[in-house]
Structures are given as C-alpha cells and as structure tokens.
PDB file of C-alpha atoms and ligand atoms in Angstrom:
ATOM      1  CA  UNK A 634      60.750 101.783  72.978  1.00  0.00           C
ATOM      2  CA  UNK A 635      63.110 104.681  73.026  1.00  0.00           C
ATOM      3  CA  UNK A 636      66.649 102.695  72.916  1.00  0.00           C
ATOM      4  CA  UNK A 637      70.248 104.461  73.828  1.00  0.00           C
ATOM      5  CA  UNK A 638      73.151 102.936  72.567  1.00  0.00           C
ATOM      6  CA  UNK A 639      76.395 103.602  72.992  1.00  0.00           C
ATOM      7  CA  UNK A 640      78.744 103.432  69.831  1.00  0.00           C
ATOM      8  CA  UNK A 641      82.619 102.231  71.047  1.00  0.00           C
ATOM      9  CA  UNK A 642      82.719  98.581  71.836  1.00  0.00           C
ATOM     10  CA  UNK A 643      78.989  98.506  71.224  1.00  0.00           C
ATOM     11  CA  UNK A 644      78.169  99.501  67.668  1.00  0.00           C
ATOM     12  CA  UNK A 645      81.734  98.983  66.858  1.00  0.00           C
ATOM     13  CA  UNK A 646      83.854  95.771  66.923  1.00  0.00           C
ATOM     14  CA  UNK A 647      85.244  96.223  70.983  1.00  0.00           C
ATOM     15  CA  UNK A 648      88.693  94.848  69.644  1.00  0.00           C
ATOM     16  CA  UNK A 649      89.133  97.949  66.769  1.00  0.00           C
ATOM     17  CA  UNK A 650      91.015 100.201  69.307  1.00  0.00           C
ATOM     18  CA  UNK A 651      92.969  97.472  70.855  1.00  0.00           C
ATOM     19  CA  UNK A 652      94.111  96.777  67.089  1.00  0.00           C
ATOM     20  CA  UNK A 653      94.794  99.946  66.297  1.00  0.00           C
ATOM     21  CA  UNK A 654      96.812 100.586  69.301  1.00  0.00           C
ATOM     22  CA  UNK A 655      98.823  97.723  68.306  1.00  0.00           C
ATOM     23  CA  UNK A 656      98.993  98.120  64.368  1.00  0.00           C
ATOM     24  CA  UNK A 657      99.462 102.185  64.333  1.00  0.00           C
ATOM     25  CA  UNK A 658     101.168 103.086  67.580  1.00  0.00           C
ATOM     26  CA  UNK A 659     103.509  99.770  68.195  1.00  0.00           C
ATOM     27  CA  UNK A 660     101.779  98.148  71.364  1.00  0.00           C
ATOM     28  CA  UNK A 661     101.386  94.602  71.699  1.00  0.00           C
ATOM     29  CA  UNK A 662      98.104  94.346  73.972  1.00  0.00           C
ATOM     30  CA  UNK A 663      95.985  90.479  73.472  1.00  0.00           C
ATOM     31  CA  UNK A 664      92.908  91.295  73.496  1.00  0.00           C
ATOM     32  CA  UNK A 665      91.399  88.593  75.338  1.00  0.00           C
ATOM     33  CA  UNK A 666      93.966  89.588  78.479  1.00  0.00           C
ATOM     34  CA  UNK A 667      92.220  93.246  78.002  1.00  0.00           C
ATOM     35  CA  UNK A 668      90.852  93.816  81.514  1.00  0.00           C
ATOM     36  CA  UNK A 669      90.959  97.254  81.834  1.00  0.00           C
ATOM     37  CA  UNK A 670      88.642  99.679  79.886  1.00  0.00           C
ATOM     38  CA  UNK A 671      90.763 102.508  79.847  1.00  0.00           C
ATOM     39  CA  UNK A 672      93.530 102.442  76.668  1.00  0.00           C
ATOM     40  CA  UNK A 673      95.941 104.986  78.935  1.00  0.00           C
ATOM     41  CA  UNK A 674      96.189 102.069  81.225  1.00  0.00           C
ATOM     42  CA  UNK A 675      98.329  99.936  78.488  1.00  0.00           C
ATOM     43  CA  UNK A 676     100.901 102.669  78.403  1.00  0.00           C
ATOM     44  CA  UNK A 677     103.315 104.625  80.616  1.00  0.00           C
ATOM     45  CA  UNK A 678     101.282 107.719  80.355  1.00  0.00           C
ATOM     46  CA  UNK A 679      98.800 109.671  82.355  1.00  0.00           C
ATOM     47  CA  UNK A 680      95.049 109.823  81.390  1.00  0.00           C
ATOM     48  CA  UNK A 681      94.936 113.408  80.535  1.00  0.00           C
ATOM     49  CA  UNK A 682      98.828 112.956  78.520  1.00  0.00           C
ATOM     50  CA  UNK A 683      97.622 109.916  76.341  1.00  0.00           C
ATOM     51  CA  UNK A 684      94.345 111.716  75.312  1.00  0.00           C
ATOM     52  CA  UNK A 685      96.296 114.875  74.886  1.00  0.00           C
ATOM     53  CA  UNK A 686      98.722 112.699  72.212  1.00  0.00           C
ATOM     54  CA  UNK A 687      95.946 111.331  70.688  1.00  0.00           C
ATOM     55  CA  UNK A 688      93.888 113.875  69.678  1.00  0.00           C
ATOM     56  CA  UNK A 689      97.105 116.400  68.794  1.00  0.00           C
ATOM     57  CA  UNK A 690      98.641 113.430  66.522  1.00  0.00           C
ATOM     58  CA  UNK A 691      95.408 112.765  64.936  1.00  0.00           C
ATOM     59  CA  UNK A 692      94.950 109.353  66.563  1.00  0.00           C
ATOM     60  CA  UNK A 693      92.263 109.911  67.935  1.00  0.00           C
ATOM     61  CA  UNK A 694      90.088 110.531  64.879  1.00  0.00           C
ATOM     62  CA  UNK A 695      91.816 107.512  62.817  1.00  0.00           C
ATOM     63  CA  UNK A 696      90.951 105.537  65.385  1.00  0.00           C
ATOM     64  CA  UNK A 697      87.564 106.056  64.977  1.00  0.00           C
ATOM     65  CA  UNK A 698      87.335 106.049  61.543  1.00  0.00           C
ATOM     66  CA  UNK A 699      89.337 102.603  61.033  1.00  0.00           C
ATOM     67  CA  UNK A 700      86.408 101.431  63.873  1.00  0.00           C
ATOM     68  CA  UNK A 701      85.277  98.119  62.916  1.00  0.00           C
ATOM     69  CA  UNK A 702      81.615  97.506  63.275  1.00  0.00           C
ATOM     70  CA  UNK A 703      80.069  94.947  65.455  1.00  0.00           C
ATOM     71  CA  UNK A 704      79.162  91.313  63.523  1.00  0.00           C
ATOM     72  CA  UNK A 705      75.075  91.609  62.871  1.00  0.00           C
ATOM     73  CA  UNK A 706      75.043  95.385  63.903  1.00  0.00           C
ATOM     74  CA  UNK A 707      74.248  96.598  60.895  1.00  0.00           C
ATOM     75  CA  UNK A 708      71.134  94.080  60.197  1.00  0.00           C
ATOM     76  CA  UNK A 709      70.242  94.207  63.938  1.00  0.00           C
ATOM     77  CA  UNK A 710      70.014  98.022  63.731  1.00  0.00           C
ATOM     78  CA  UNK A 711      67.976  98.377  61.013  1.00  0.00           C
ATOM     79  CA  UNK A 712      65.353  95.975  62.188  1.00  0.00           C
ATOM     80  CA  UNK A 713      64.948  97.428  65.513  1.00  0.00           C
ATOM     81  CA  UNK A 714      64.703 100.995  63.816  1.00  0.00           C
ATOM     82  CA  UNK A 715      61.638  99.776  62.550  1.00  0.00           C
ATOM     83  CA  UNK A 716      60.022  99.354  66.070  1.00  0.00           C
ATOM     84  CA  UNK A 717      61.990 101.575  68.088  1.00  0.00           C
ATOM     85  CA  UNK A 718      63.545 104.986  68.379  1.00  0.00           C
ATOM     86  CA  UNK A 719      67.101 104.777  68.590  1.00  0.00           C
ATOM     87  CA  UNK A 720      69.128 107.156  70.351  1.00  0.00           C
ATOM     88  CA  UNK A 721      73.191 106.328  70.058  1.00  0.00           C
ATOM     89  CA  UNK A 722      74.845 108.417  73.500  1.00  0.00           C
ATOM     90  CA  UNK A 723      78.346 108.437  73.338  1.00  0.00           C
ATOM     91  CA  UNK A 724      81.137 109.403  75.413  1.00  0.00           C
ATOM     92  CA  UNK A 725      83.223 111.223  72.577  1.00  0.00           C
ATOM     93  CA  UNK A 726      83.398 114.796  71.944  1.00  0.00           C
ATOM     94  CA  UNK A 727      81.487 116.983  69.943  1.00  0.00           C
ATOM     95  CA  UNK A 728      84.807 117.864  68.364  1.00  0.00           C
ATOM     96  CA  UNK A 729      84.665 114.273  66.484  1.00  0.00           C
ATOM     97  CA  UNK A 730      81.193 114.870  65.265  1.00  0.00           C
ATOM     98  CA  UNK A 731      82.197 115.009  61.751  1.00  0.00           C
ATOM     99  CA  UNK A 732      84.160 111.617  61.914  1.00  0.00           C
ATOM    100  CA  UNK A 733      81.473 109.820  63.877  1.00  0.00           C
ATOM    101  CA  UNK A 734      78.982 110.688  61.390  1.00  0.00           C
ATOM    102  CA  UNK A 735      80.512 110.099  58.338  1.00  0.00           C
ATOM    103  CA  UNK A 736      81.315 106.668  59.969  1.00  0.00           C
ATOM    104  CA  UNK A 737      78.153 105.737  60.362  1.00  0.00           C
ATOM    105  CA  UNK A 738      76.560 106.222  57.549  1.00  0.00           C
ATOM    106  CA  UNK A 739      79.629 105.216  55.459  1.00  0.00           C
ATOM    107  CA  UNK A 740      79.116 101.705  57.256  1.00  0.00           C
ATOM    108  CA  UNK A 741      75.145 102.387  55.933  1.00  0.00           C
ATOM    109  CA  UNK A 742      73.842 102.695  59.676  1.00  0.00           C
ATOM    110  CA  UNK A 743      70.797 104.479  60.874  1.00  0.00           C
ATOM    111  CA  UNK A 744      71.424 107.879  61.947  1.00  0.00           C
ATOM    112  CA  UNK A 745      68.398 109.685  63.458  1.00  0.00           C
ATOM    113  CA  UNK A 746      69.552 110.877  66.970  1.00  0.00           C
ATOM    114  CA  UNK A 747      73.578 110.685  68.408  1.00  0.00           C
ATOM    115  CA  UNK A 748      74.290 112.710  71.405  1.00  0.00           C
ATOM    116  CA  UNK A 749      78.280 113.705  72.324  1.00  0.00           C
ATOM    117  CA  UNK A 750      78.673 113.882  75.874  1.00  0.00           C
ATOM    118  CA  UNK A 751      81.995 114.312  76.032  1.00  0.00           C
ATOM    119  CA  UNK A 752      82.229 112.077  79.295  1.00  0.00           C
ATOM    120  CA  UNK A 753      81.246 108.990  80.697  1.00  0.00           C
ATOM    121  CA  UNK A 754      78.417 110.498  82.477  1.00  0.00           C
ATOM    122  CA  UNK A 755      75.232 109.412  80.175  1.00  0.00           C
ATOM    123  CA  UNK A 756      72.739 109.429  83.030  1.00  0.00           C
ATOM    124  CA  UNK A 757      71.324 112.730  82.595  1.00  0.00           C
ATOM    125  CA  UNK A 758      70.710 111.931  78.362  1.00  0.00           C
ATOM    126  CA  UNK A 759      68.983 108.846  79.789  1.00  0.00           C
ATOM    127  CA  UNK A 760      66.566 111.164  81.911  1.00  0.00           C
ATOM    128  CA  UNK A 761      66.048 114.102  79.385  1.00  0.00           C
ATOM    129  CA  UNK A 762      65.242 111.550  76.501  1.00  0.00           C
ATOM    130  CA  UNK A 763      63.212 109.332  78.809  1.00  0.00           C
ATOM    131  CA  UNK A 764      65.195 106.186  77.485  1.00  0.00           C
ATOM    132  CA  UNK A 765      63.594 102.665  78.228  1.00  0.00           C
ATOM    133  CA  UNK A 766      67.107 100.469  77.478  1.00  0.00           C
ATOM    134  CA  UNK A 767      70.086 100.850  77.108  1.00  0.00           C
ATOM    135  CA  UNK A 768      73.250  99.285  75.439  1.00  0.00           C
ATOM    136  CA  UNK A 769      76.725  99.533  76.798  1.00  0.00           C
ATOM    137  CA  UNK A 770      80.228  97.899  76.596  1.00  0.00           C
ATOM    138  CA  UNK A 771      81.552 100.393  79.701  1.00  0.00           C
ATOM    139  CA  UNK A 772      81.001  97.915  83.030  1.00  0.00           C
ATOM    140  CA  UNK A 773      80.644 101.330  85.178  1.00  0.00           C
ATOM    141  CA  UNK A 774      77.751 102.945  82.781  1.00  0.00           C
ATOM    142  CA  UNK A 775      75.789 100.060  82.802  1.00  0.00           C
ATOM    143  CA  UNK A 776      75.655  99.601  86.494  1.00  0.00           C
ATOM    144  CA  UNK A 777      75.072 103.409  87.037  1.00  0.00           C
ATOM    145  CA  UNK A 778      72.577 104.084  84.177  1.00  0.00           C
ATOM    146  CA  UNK A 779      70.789 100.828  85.532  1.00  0.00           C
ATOM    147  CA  UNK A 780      70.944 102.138  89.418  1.00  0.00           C
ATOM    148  CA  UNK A 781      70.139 105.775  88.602  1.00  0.00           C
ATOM    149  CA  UNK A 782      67.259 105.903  86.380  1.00  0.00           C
ATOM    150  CA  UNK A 783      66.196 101.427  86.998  1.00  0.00           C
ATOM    151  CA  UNK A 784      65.928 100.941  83.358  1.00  0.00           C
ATOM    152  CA  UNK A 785      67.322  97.958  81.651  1.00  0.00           C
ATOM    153  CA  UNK A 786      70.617  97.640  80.531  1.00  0.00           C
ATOM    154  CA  UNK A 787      72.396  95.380  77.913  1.00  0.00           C
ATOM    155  CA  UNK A 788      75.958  95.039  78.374  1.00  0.00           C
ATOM    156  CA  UNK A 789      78.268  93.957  75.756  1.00  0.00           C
ATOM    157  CA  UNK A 790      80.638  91.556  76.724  1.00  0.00           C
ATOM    158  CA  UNK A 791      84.298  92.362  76.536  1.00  0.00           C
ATOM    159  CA  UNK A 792      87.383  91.074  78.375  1.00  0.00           C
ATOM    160  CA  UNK A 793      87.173  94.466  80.483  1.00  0.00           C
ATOM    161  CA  UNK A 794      83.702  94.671  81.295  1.00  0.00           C
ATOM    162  CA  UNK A 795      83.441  90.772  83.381  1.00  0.00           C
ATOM    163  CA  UNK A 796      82.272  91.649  86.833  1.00  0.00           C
ATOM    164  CA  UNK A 797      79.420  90.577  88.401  1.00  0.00           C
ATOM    165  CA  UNK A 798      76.382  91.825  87.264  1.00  0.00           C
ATOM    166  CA  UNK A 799      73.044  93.356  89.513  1.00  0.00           C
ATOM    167  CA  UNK A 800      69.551  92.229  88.064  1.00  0.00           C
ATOM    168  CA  UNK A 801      68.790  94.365  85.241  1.00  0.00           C
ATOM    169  CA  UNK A 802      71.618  94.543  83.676  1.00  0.00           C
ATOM    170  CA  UNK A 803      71.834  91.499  81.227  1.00  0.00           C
ATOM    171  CA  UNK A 804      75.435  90.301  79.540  1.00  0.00           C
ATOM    172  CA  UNK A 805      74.757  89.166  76.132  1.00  0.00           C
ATOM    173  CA  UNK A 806      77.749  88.712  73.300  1.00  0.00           C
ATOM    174  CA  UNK A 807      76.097  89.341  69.982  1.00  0.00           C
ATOM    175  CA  UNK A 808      73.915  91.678  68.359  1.00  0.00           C
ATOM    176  CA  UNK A 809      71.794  88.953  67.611  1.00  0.00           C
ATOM    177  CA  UNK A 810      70.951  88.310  71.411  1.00  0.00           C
ATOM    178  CA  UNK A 811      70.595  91.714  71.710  1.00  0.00           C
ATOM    179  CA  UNK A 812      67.624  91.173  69.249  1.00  0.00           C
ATOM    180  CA  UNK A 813      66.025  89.125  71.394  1.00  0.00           C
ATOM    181  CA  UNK A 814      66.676  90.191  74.319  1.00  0.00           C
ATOM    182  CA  UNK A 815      64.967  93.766  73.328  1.00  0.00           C
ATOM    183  CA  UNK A 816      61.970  91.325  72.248  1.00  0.00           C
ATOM    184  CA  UNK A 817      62.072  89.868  75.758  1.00  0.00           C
ATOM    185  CA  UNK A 818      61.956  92.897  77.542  1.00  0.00           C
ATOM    186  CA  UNK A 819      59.592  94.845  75.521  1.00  0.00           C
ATOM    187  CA  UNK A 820      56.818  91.646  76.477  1.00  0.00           C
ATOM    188  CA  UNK A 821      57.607  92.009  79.921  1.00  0.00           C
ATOM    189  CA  UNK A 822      56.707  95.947  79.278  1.00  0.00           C
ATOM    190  CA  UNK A 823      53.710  95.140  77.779  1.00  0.00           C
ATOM    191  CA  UNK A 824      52.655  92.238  80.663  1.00  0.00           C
ATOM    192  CA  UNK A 825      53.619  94.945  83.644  1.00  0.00           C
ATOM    193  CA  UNK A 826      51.587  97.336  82.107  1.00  0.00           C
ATOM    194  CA  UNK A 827      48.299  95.569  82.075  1.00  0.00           C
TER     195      UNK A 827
HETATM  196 MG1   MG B1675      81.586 101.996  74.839  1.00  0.00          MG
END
C-alpha cells in the first residue's frame, strides 16, 4: 500500500511541543487538559504573531529538533517499510526541510519520500500520490482526507483530537495498533478486490 503519514503528533511524541512550550518559553499547559490543536491558542497572541515569534526567535526549528518520537515508531516504521511505500506529508514548511531531515534520520527513521506542504491542506498530496491510508494526529485532516478522497484514515489519539469519529476513520493510541490495524485493512483490500 502507498501509506501517508503525517510527522507532528504522529511520528513524534504529540506531548514534545506542549513540553517545549512549557520548558523553553515559560507556559504551564497539562497536557492531558490540551483540547485545542492549535499552540497560538495557549497564549495571548494571534495565529499569524505566535508563528511570526517562533520562527524569527528560532523556536520554531528547536522545537522540532528537541521532537520526541512516538513509543514503537521507530520499529513500527521499519517493518511496514518492508511492505509498503511510505510517504510522510506534513504541514511544515519547506523552509524547515533541513531540520526535519536531519531529525529523522538522526532518530534512524526511514526516509524515502516527505512532502512540505506548508499548510494543513494534504488532500491534493493524497490525490497526486494516489495514497491508500493515511495517518494523522490533526482531528480536521483526518475527517477531510477521509471525506475527500474515501480512503482510510488512522488517527492518533491526543487530548485535542477526541470528537466523534465517521466510519473510516479509526482512533487507535499506539504505533503498535497502528500495525495491525494497517494488517486489517490491507485484508479487507485484498477480500474487496476479489
Ligand atoms: Mg500532526
């Protein structure tokens, strides 16, 4: 199967920016009270103003380099490389190209295929790679990558993300149900195909 995957909160621990924000920049967010998705949110400033301070201070970048990965990821990645082509689609810019990379394969990931989109829109990667599945911590991708193109969707579960869910998009926790999960859906592939 072709497999996109997107890398904050998915390949990477979904608490690393929450921790950062807290260690590095003097918030006090918990984690598990985390509803909304968007880090601007926890402050007193505007979307475009917090990104803006980010990136100029350099936050932005440590941020993603002190990301921590997701428990299993690493193990979970490289055995579904074996069977699959995986495709990670992420939101960042291709300004933070350098930092992504050298992330991943610092933390020894597989690194065939990453695609910056430099928004949240990942619909149209979905569509020009043909994707089968995809993996997502974002509650809005995963219902809109699900309703556009009707491919299945994984969502990582997060304090932000719990909402309730359409058919076809499946809430797992771990990596490790990811795993299976893939295996489940790639039978079902298989079965409909016949
Ligand atoms: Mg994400």
């Amino acid at each position: 199967m072709r497999i996109g995957i997107d890398l904050d909160g998915t390949v990477t621990d979904p608490r690393s920016c929450f921790i950062y924000m807290n260690e590095s920049l003097g918030y006090s967010i918990d984690y598990h009270r985390a509803t909304e998705y968007e880090l601007h949110t926890y402050t007193t400033m505007e979307q475009h103003e917090f990104w803006k301070f980010m990136i100029e201070e350099g936050h932005e970048e440590a941020i993603y380099r002190r990301s921590l990965p997701h428990s299993d990821v690493l193990e979970v990645l490289w055995k579904l490389k074996d069977e699959h082509h995986l495709h990670y689609v992420t939101a960042r810019s291709e300004a933070v190209r350098p930092v992504t990379e050298e992330w991943i394969t610092s933390h020894r990931l597989p690194l065939d295929s990453l695609v910056m989109t430099g928004s949240h829109d990942k619909i149209n990667v979905v569509k020009d790679l043909s994707l089968e599945l995809f993996m997502e911590d974002r509650y809005e991708n995963a219902i809109s990558i699900h309703e556009e193109t009707s491919i299945p969707v994984l969502l990582f579960d997060a304090p932000y993300n719990r909402k309730t869910l359409p058919e076809g998009v499946t809430r797992i926790s771990t990596w490790r149900e990811a795993h299976h999960q893939i295996a489940h859906i790639e039978k079902q592939m298989i079965l409909n195909q016949r």
